[in-house]
Amino acid sequence: EAGVTQFPSHSVIEKGQTVTLRCDPISGHDNLYWYRRVMGKEIKFLLHFVKESKQDESGMPNNRFLAERTGGTYSTLKVQPAELEDSGVYFCASQFSGYNEQFFGPGTRLTVL
Amino acid sequence: SQQGEEDPQALSIQEGENATMNCSYKTSINNLQWYRQNSGRGLVHLILIRSNEREKHSGRLRVTLDTSKKSSSLLITASRAADTASYFCATDAGAGTYKYIFGTGTRLKVLA
């Protein structure tokens, strides 16, 4: 069974540009999460989808970040326009409803120059 | 807001030695989990311990939980070079939410 996949693995963009990160959860997992780790700091929660609905987006840093999960399958996280402080590793995780464990993807390393 | 903190931030040991990492958190939890991240890879789930458990074993891993002190420890016995990674504890944020609160992690380096 395929795990959580993320694309791209690494993205380098200029300040002011737009980047879209994609996450494909494990099939059948209704819960999908985005987390971010900024260099040297803890991994922080961004938001939580249940199917296509945003359950909790309290961790989204500002309105330059937009997450979607069309049809309750894969999810995208768009940063527009990107700022230097957005650099970090963005993790996606999925979870089967009723279970505690979240399964994480390999992450996307975003570098904003 | 709740925040997990790992101690030490970095640890370097010889192969065969034991490695102990600690995690502290601030609010009540339902469970605590430990994850490992190898360089350039995703987070791998190691072990989950529930708030009503005090100790749990999985292979060479031993996790303890002290809810009165709001702390947990991860012990890796007979370490191997392949154990070199960053280790994170993650706690749930309490009833009504599924999000995890992570600590800053401990970077473990096992020297062959």
Coordinates of C-alpha atoms in Angstrom, one line a residue:
Chain A
E1 CA 0.0 0.0 0.0
A2 CA 1.4 3.4 -1.0
G3 CA 2.1 5.8 1.8
V4 CA 1.5 9.5 1.9
T5 CA 3.2 11.2 -1.0
Q6 CA 4.1 14.8 -1.5
F7 CA 5.2 16.8 -4.5
P8 CA 7.6 18.4 -5.1
S9 CA 10.2 17.2 -2.8
H10 CA 12.1 20.4 -3.0
S11 CA 11.1 23.9 -4.4
V12 CA 13.3 26.9 -4.7
I13 CA 11.5 30.2 -5.6
E14 CA 12.0 33.9 -5.5
K15 CA 10.3 36.1 -2.9
G16 CA 7.0 37.2 -4.3
Q17 CA 6.4 34.1 -6.5
T18 CA 3.7 31.5 -6.0
V19 CA 4.2 27.9 -5.1
T20 CA 1.8 25.1 -4.8
L21 CA 2.5 22.0 -2.8
R22 CA 0.6 18.8 -3.3
C23 CA -0.2 16.0 -0.9
D24 CA -1.8 12.6 -1.7
P25 CA -3.0 10.9 1.4
I26 CA -3.3 7.1 2.0
S27 CA -6.4 5.9 0.2
G28 CA -9.4 5.8 2.5
H29 CA -8.0 8.3 5.0
D30 CA -10.6 11.0 5.6
N31 CA -8.3 13.1 7.8
L32 CA -5.5 15.1 6.2
Y33 CA -3.2 17.5 8.0
W34 CA -0.6 20.0 7.0
Y35 CA 2.3 20.8 9.3
R36 CA 5.4 23.0 8.8
R37 CA 8.9 23.0 10.3
V38 CA 10.8 26.2 10.0
M39 CA 14.5 25.8 10.4
G40 CA 15.5 24.9 13.9
K41 CA 12.0 25.2 15.3
E42 CA 9.3 22.8 16.2
I43 CA 6.9 21.2 13.7
K44 CA 3.8 23.3 13.8
F45 CA 0.2 22.4 12.8
L46 CA -1.2 24.4 10.0
L47 CA -4.6 22.8 9.3
H48 CA -6.8 19.8 9.3
F49 CA -9.2 18.5 6.6
V50 CA -12.0 16.0 7.2
K51 CA -12.8 14.9 3.7
E52 CA -13.1 18.1 1.7
S53 CA -14.0 20.3 4.7
K54 CA -11.6 22.4 6.7
Q55 CA -12.0 21.2 10.3
D56 CA -9.4 23.4 11.9
E57 CA -7.2 26.0 10.2
S58 CA -6.1 27.7 13.3
G59 CA -2.4 27.2 12.4
M60 CA -2.4 28.9 9.1
P61 CA 0.0 31.8 9.4
N62 CA -1.8 34.4 7.3
N63 CA -3.9 34.8 4.2
R64 CA -1.0 34.2 1.8
F65 CA -1.6 30.5 2.5
L66 CA -4.5 28.7 0.9
A67 CA -5.2 25.0 1.3
E68 CA -7.8 23.0 -0.7
R69 CA -8.9 19.4 -0.8
T70 CA -11.1 19.0 -3.8
G71 CA -13.3 15.9 -3.7
G72 CA -11.8 14.9 -0.4
T73 CA -8.8 13.2 -2.0
Y74 CA -5.5 15.0 -2.6
S75 CA -4.8 18.4 -1.1
T76 CA -2.9 21.4 -2.3
L77 CA -1.3 24.2 -0.2
K78 CA -0.6 27.4 -2.1
V79 CA 1.6 30.2 -0.9
Q80 CA 1.1 33.5 -2.7
P81 CA 3.1 35.6 -2.6
A82 CA 5.9 33.7 -0.9
E83 CA 8.0 35.5 1.7
L84 CA 11.5 34.6 3.0
E85 CA 10.0 33.4 6.3
D86 CA 7.9 30.8 4.5
S87 CA 11.0 28.7 4.0
G88 CA 10.9 25.4 5.7
V89 CA 9.7 21.8 5.4
Y90 CA 6.0 21.3 4.8
F91 CA 4.7 17.9 5.9
C92 CA 1.4 16.4 5.1
A93 CA -0.2 13.6 7.2
S94 CA -3.2 11.5 6.8
Q95 CA -5.2 9.5 9.3
F96 CA -8.0 7.0 9.3
S97 CA -11.0 8.2 11.3
G98 CA -11.1 6.7 14.8
Y99 CA -7.4 5.9 14.9
N100 CA -4.7 7.9 16.7
E101 CA -1.8 7.5 14.4
Q102 CA -1.1 10.0 11.7
F103 CA 1.0 8.8 8.7
F104 CA 3.4 11.4 7.4
G105 CA 4.7 12.1 4.0
P106 CA 8.4 12.8 3.2
G107 CA 7.8 16.6 3.2
T108 CA 8.4 19.3 0.7
R109 CA 11.4 21.5 1.4
L110 CA 10.5 25.1 0.4
T111 CA 13.3 27.6 0.0
V112 CA 12.3 31.2 -0.7
L113 CA 15.2 33.4 -1.9
Chain B
S1 CA -0.4 27.3 23.8
Q2 CA 0.9 23.8 24.5
Q3 CA 4.5 23.2 23.4
G4 CA 6.6 20.1 23.6
E5 CA 10.2 20.5 24.4
E6 CA 12.9 17.8 23.9
D7 CA 16.0 17.5 25.8
P8 CA 18.8 17.3 24.9
Q9 CA 18.7 19.1 21.6
A10 CA 21.6 17.1 20.3
L11 CA 23.1 13.8 21.4
S12 CA 26.2 12.0 20.1
I13 CA 26.9 8.4 21.3
Q14 CA 28.9 5.4 20.3
E15 CA 27.3 2.4 18.6
G16 CA 26.1 0.0 21.2
E17 CA 25.4 2.6 23.9
N18 CA 22.0 3.6 25.0
A19 CA 20.4 6.9 24.1
T20 CA 17.8 8.7 26.3
M21 CA 15.7 11.6 25.1
N22 CA 13.2 13.5 27.2
C23 CA 10.1 15.4 26.3
S24 CA 8.0 17.8 28.3
Y25 CA 4.6 19.2 27.6
K26 CA 2.3 21.7 29.2
T27 CA -1.3 20.6 29.1
S28 CA -3.2 17.4 29.7
I29 CA -3.1 14.9 26.9
N30 CA -4.8 11.7 25.7
N31 CA -1.7 10.2 24.3
L32 CA 1.9 10.9 23.4
Q33 CA 3.7 9.7 20.4
W34 CA 7.4 9.5 19.3
Y35 CA 8.5 10.0 15.7
R36 CA 11.8 9.7 14.0
Q37 CA 12.9 11.7 11.0
N38 CA 15.9 10.6 9.0
S39 CA 17.6 13.2 7.0
G40 CA 15.5 14.2 4.0
R41 CA 12.7 11.8 4.8
G42 CA 9.3 12.0 6.4
L43 CA 8.3 11.3 9.9
V44 CA 8.2 7.7 10.9
H45 CA 5.9 6.7 13.8
L46 CA 7.8 4.8 16.5
I47 CA 5.4 4.3 19.4
L48 CA 2.3 5.7 21.1
I49 CA 1.7 5.7 24.8
R50 CA -1.7 6.6 26.2
S51 CA -2.2 8.9 29.2
N52 CA -3.1 5.9 31.4
E53 CA 0.0 4.0 30.6
R54 CA 3.3 4.5 32.4
E55 CA 5.7 2.5 30.2
K56 CA 5.7 0.8 26.8
H57 CA 8.2 -1.3 24.9
S58 CA 8.7 -1.9 21.2
G59 CA 11.9 -3.8 20.2
R60 CA 14.8 -1.7 21.4
L61 CA 12.6 1.2 22.3
R62 CA 11.3 2.0 25.7
V63 CA 9.0 4.9 26.4
T64 CA 7.9 6.2 29.8
L65 CA 5.2 8.7 30.6
D66 CA 4.8 10.6 33.8
T67 CA 1.6 12.7 33.5
S68 CA 2.1 14.2 37.0
K69 CA 5.4 15.8 35.7
K70 CA 4.0 16.1 32.1
S71 CA 7.1 14.4 30.7
S72 CA 8.1 11.4 28.7
S73 CA 11.3 9.7 27.9
L74 CA 12.5 7.6 24.9
L75 CA 15.2 5.1 25.5
I76 CA 16.9 3.4 22.6
T77 CA 19.0 0.5 23.7
A78 CA 22.1 -0.9 22.0
S79 CA 22.1 1.9 19.5
R80 CA 23.1 1.4 15.8
A81 CA 24.4 3.8 13.3
A82 CA 21.1 3.5 11.5
D83 CA 19.4 5.1 14.5
T84 CA 21.0 8.4 13.6
A85 CA 18.1 10.7 13.1
S86 CA 16.0 13.4 14.7
Y87 CA 13.5 12.3 17.2
F88 CA 10.3 14.2 18.1
C89 CA 7.6 13.7 20.6
A90 CA 4.1 14.7 19.7
T91 CA 1.1 15.2 21.9
D92 CA -2.6 15.6 21.0
A93 CA -4.0 18.9 21.9
G94 CA -6.8 17.4 24.1
A95 CA -10.4 16.4 23.5
G96 CA -12.1 17.7 20.5
T97 CA -9.1 18.1 18.2
Y98 CA -6.8 15.8 16.4
K99 CA -3.9 18.0 15.7
Y100 CA -0.5 17.2 17.1
I101 CA 1.8 19.4 19.1
F102 CA 5.4 18.6 18.3
G103 CA 8.6 19.4 20.2
T104 CA 11.7 20.9 18.7
G105 CA 13.3 17.4 18.5
T106 CA 16.5 15.7 19.5
R107 CA 19.2 15.2 16.9
L108 CA 20.8 11.8 17.7
K109 CA 24.1 10.8 16.1
V110 CA 25.3 7.3 16.6
L111 CA 29.0 6.9 15.7
A112 CA 30.1 3.5 14.3

